[in-house]
XYZ file of C-alpha atoms in Angstrom:
305
model
C 35.359 -36.664 -16.126
C 37.104 -39.506 -17.940
C 37.430 -42.702 -15.915
C 39.557 -44.584 -18.400
C 43.003 -43.854 -16.941
C 42.185 -43.254 -13.270
C 43.323 -45.964 -10.878
C 42.552 -46.673 -7.239
C 45.685 -44.992 -5.928
C 44.070 -41.635 -6.764
C 42.006 -42.022 -3.597
C 45.076 -42.241 -1.365
C 45.995 -45.021 1.036
C 45.333 -46.177 4.584
C 46.503 -49.138 6.626
C 44.415 -51.989 7.987
C 46.819 -52.799 10.785
C 50.091 -53.267 8.912
C 48.396 -53.825 5.549
C 48.335 -50.753 3.247
C 45.273 -50.441 0.996
C 43.979 -47.862 -1.427
C 41.018 -46.054 0.078
C 38.837 -46.972 -2.918
C 38.250 -50.716 -2.759
C 35.708 -53.198 -4.063
C 32.766 -54.875 -2.352
C 31.881 -58.360 -3.600
C 28.271 -58.369 -2.382
C 26.808 -57.673 -5.833
C 29.264 -59.879 -7.699
C 26.944 -62.877 -7.669
C 23.811 -61.335 -9.140
C 21.858 -58.270 -10.185
C 21.202 -57.523 -6.511
C 22.609 -58.791 -3.240
C 21.901 -62.190 -1.724
C 18.898 -63.983 -3.254
C 17.398 -60.873 -4.837
C 17.586 -60.450 -8.612
C 19.097 -62.832 -11.139
C 22.458 -64.652 -10.932
C 25.408 -63.024 -12.640
C 27.181 -64.194 -15.751
C 30.219 -66.082 -14.469
C 32.679 -64.866 -17.106
C 31.577 -61.261 -16.630
C 32.012 -61.492 -12.854
C 35.508 -62.905 -13.260
C 36.312 -60.122 -15.741
C 35.115 -57.485 -13.236
C 37.410 -58.848 -10.538
C 40.410 -58.913 -12.857
C 39.646 -55.396 -14.069
C 39.514 -54.235 -10.451
C 43.060 -55.479 -9.949
C 44.137 -53.857 -13.238
C 42.705 -50.569 -11.921
C 44.820 -50.809 -8.791
C 42.185 -52.040 -6.348
C 43.955 -53.913 -3.554
C 41.156 -54.127 -0.960
C 38.277 -56.535 -1.582
C 35.458 -57.031 0.905
C 33.611 -60.355 0.828
C 31.893 -63.045 2.917
C 30.992 -66.714 2.616
C 27.309 -65.719 2.801
C 27.621 -63.649 -0.389
C 26.089 -66.077 -2.849
C 23.149 -66.387 -5.241
C 21.491 -69.509 -6.588
C 24.434 -70.112 -8.956
C 27.350 -67.990 -7.766
C 29.633 -67.721 -4.730
C 31.581 -64.474 -4.324
C 34.479 -66.209 -2.583
C 34.716 -68.886 -5.262
C 34.694 -66.238 -7.991
C 37.453 -64.297 -6.204
C 39.549 -67.453 -5.831
C 39.086 -68.417 -9.488
C 39.658 -64.935 -10.901
C 42.561 -63.793 -8.760
C 44.391 -66.822 -7.398
C 47.314 -66.982 -6.966
C 46.678 -63.646 -5.303
C 48.765 -60.513 -5.859
C 51.124 -59.881 -2.943
C 49.513 -56.528 -2.101
C 45.887 -57.709 -2.249
C 44.039 -57.505 1.072
C 40.881 -59.617 1.294
C 38.526 -58.719 4.125
C 35.742 -61.088 5.061
C 33.090 -61.166 7.762
C 31.474 -63.786 9.945
C 28.421 -64.034 12.157
C 25.364 -64.117 9.877
C 24.437 -67.434 8.293
C 22.523 -68.406 5.152
C 21.369 -71.927 4.364
C 22.211 -73.448 0.978
C 18.810 -72.478 -0.414
C 19.649 -68.866 0.383
C 17.405 -68.152 3.336
C 18.847 -66.515 6.436
C 19.397 -68.935 9.281
C 20.231 -68.583 12.951
C 23.202 -66.300 13.589
C 26.365 -68.062 14.674
C 26.937 -68.934 18.288
C 30.477 -68.239 19.505
C 31.517 -71.887 19.200
C 30.424 -71.894 15.545
C 32.656 -69.032 14.430
C 35.705 -71.214 13.807
C 33.648 -73.103 11.225
C 32.722 -69.808 9.574
C 36.374 -68.780 9.424
C 37.469 -72.137 8.046
C 34.750 -72.028 5.369
C 36.073 -68.650 4.197
C 39.594 -70.073 4.165
C 38.446 -73.036 2.097
C 36.476 -70.994 -0.427
C 39.219 -68.410 -0.860
C 42.028 -70.963 -0.981
C 43.980 -69.244 1.786
C 45.891 -70.485 4.821
C 44.965 -67.339 6.743
C 42.521 -64.448 6.383
C 43.902 -60.912 6.162
C 41.067 -59.250 8.091
C 37.910 -60.743 9.594
C 35.029 -58.520 10.679
C 32.657 -59.759 13.331
C 29.252 -58.582 12.198
C 27.158 -58.003 15.270
C 23.868 -59.865 15.264
C 20.958 -57.998 16.907
C 20.069 -61.007 19.084
C 23.365 -60.527 20.971
C 23.647 -57.357 23.044
C 27.317 -58.047 23.831
C 29.954 -59.030 21.276
C 32.600 -60.005 23.828
C 32.198 -63.783 23.647
C 32.090 -63.856 19.833
C 35.002 -61.441 19.473
C 37.008 -63.428 22.002
C 36.728 -66.516 19.791
C 38.059 -64.556 16.809
C 40.883 -63.194 18.949
C 41.849 -66.784 19.787
C 41.826 -67.669 16.072
C 44.029 -64.631 15.450
C 46.461 -65.882 18.066
C 46.398 -69.283 16.343
C 47.440 -67.696 13.025
C 44.193 -68.203 11.081
C 43.450 -64.461 11.074
C 45.867 -61.552 10.768
C 43.679 -58.635 11.873
C 40.212 -58.148 13.352
C 37.403 -55.698 12.695
C 33.791 -55.193 13.752
C 30.648 -54.410 11.798
C 27.116 -53.179 12.462
C 28.077 -51.881 15.887
C 27.511 -49.032 18.313
C 30.388 -47.165 19.986
C 30.089 -49.293 23.131
C 30.743 -52.444 21.113
C 33.982 -51.025 19.756
C 35.215 -50.421 23.292
C 34.104 -53.920 24.260
C 36.104 -55.456 21.403
C 39.180 -53.318 22.038
C 39.344 -54.616 25.597
C 39.952 -58.063 24.063
C 42.130 -57.460 20.983
C 43.126 -54.646 18.580
C 40.498 -53.514 16.058
C 41.741 -52.275 12.669
C 38.411 -51.372 11.045
C 34.763 -50.632 11.704
C 32.299 -51.431 8.945
C 28.904 -49.778 9.399
C 26.114 -48.487 7.223
C 26.813 -44.869 6.335
C 25.613 -42.733 3.450
C 25.151 -39.122 2.438
C 21.359 -39.361 2.519
C 21.132 -41.341 5.759
C 21.611 -39.171 8.867
C 22.796 -41.301 11.758
C 24.285 -39.614 14.862
C 25.613 -42.920 16.209
C 27.460 -43.595 12.952
C 28.813 -40.036 12.964
C 30.148 -40.645 16.479
C 31.780 -43.902 15.386
C 33.389 -42.155 12.431
C 34.805 -39.538 14.828
C 36.066 -42.139 17.315
C 37.726 -44.153 14.557
C 39.448 -41.057 13.204
C 40.771 -40.143 16.637
C 42.135 -43.666 17.160
C 43.498 -44.280 13.651
C 40.975 -47.033 12.906
C 39.622 -47.429 9.372
C 35.935 -46.569 9.036
C 34.436 -48.531 6.133
C 30.882 -47.544 5.137
C 28.669 -49.984 3.313
C 25.722 -48.938 1.105
C 27.461 -45.579 0.493
C 26.142 -45.567 -3.083
C 23.013 -47.643 -2.507
C 21.755 -45.319 0.223
C 18.250 -46.187 1.311
C 17.972 -48.810 -1.463
C 20.361 -50.976 0.537
C 20.830 -54.511 -0.732
C 18.540 -53.921 -3.717
C 21.056 -51.732 -5.573
C 22.217 -48.177 -6.140
C 19.733 -45.461 -5.333
C 18.368 -43.158 -8.018
C 16.962 -40.726 -5.437
C 19.594 -38.013 -5.735
C 18.677 -34.527 -4.536
C 19.412 -31.456 -6.616
C 22.540 -30.675 -4.615
C 24.093 -34.000 -5.590
C 23.042 -33.582 -9.213
C 24.422 -30.029 -9.387
C 27.806 -31.017 -7.976
C 27.880 -33.972 -10.343
C 27.263 -31.677 -13.324
C 30.032 -29.340 -12.176
C 32.522 -32.229 -12.139
C 31.233 -33.990 -15.242
C 30.560 -36.951 -12.968
C 27.642 -39.180 -12.080
C 25.654 -38.740 -8.849
C 27.011 -42.097 -7.665
C 30.568 -40.836 -8.111
C 29.766 -37.739 -6.063
C 28.308 -39.889 -3.285
C 31.537 -41.885 -3.218
C 33.670 -38.754 -3.284
C 31.667 -37.285 -0.382
C 32.223 -40.515 1.546
C 35.990 -40.365 1.070
C 36.000 -36.695 2.104
C 34.668 -37.600 5.561
C 38.197 -38.326 6.750
C 41.521 -39.804 5.649
C 40.637 -42.968 7.591
C 37.430 -43.540 5.592
C 37.532 -46.335 3.001
C 34.937 -46.991 0.300
C 33.970 -50.464 -0.935
C 31.391 -49.934 -3.717
C 30.263 -53.114 -5.392
C 29.145 -53.804 -8.948
C 29.013 -56.573 -11.501
C 29.350 -54.087 -14.367
C 32.880 -53.379 -15.708
C 31.945 -49.825 -16.755
C 30.452 -49.027 -13.357
C 33.600 -50.428 -11.760
C 35.777 -47.968 -13.684
C 33.449 -45.112 -12.716
C 33.566 -46.093 -9.049
C 37.358 -46.218 -9.044
C 37.536 -42.866 -10.837
C 35.476 -41.284 -8.050
C 38.589 -41.488 -5.899
C 40.123 -38.699 -7.964
C 37.278 -36.218 -7.401
C 38.211 -33.363 -5.076
C 35.250 -31.510 -3.624
C 35.478 -27.908 -2.462
C 34.391 -26.827 1.010
C 31.413 -25.094 -0.585
C 30.414 -28.295 -2.388
C 30.787 -30.332 0.789
C 28.571 -27.844 2.639
C 25.945 -28.052 -0.073
C 26.007 -31.838 -0.150
C 25.847 -32.122 3.615
C 23.133 -29.512 4.203
C 20.132 -31.889 3.983
C 21.914 -34.304 6.307
C 22.615 -31.534 8.792
C 19.000 -30.366 8.669
C 17.706 -33.881 9.234
C 20.107 -34.354 12.139
C 19.056 -31.083 13.717
C 15.376 -31.975 13.520
C 15.876 -35.552 14.648
């Protein structure tokens, strides 16, 4: 399939609260280097800025980022601010707080509730905004409950620093815990074709029933996670890709979007060509037979788990 003229609106739209976004967005995690965080080599600054501007040209209006997305030379938020400010009126920037990395790049102690305002204000400063469109609280494993942390973000929402709230890396019980405090517009969890996860499947179902956006991360990377896109595609994925004249990565994205109208995709890349391919995946329509074939290994793994 040709990706040259396909734009993000081909994937359809969903709303994060009152903010409409195309279901095919962009994740800034890999914008700063050849792999996420301190892995790999720093990106070329001009190329990263060009990728961001091309994303906007291709109709992307949902960018996912965080202040802790940086490499030894690059900050994702700073690149976004430089490339896209003043921001288009329809651009929705989603960030997340909770984890912390020291300046040298190593992971530090996760934020205590009283530290979250500083995390929010750092994102505001880096992005050059007076408020954040959506802030996800990423649950840290050391905290069994998210209530105290989420309550702080709800207060910052009431103060006008945040428009909408989401949660990340959670179990279904955490969603209910957050919703008892303030509305939740999105859930961002790890979810991929080759990664059976009954808890994530249940969250996807709950979000669909309640009209909450479900936003998988590592949908293309799969088991490779932060190190980059997987190359371990089974024959089912490769066969469907051949039938559509698409890449396996595009089929993985298309499968993700087919999991429900409330599912958003945020693939990340620092490569302009890969960006166009990712956006074009939003136009792929899979048949029921293809979806059954793609999902069969997942179903088998779930049944034997």
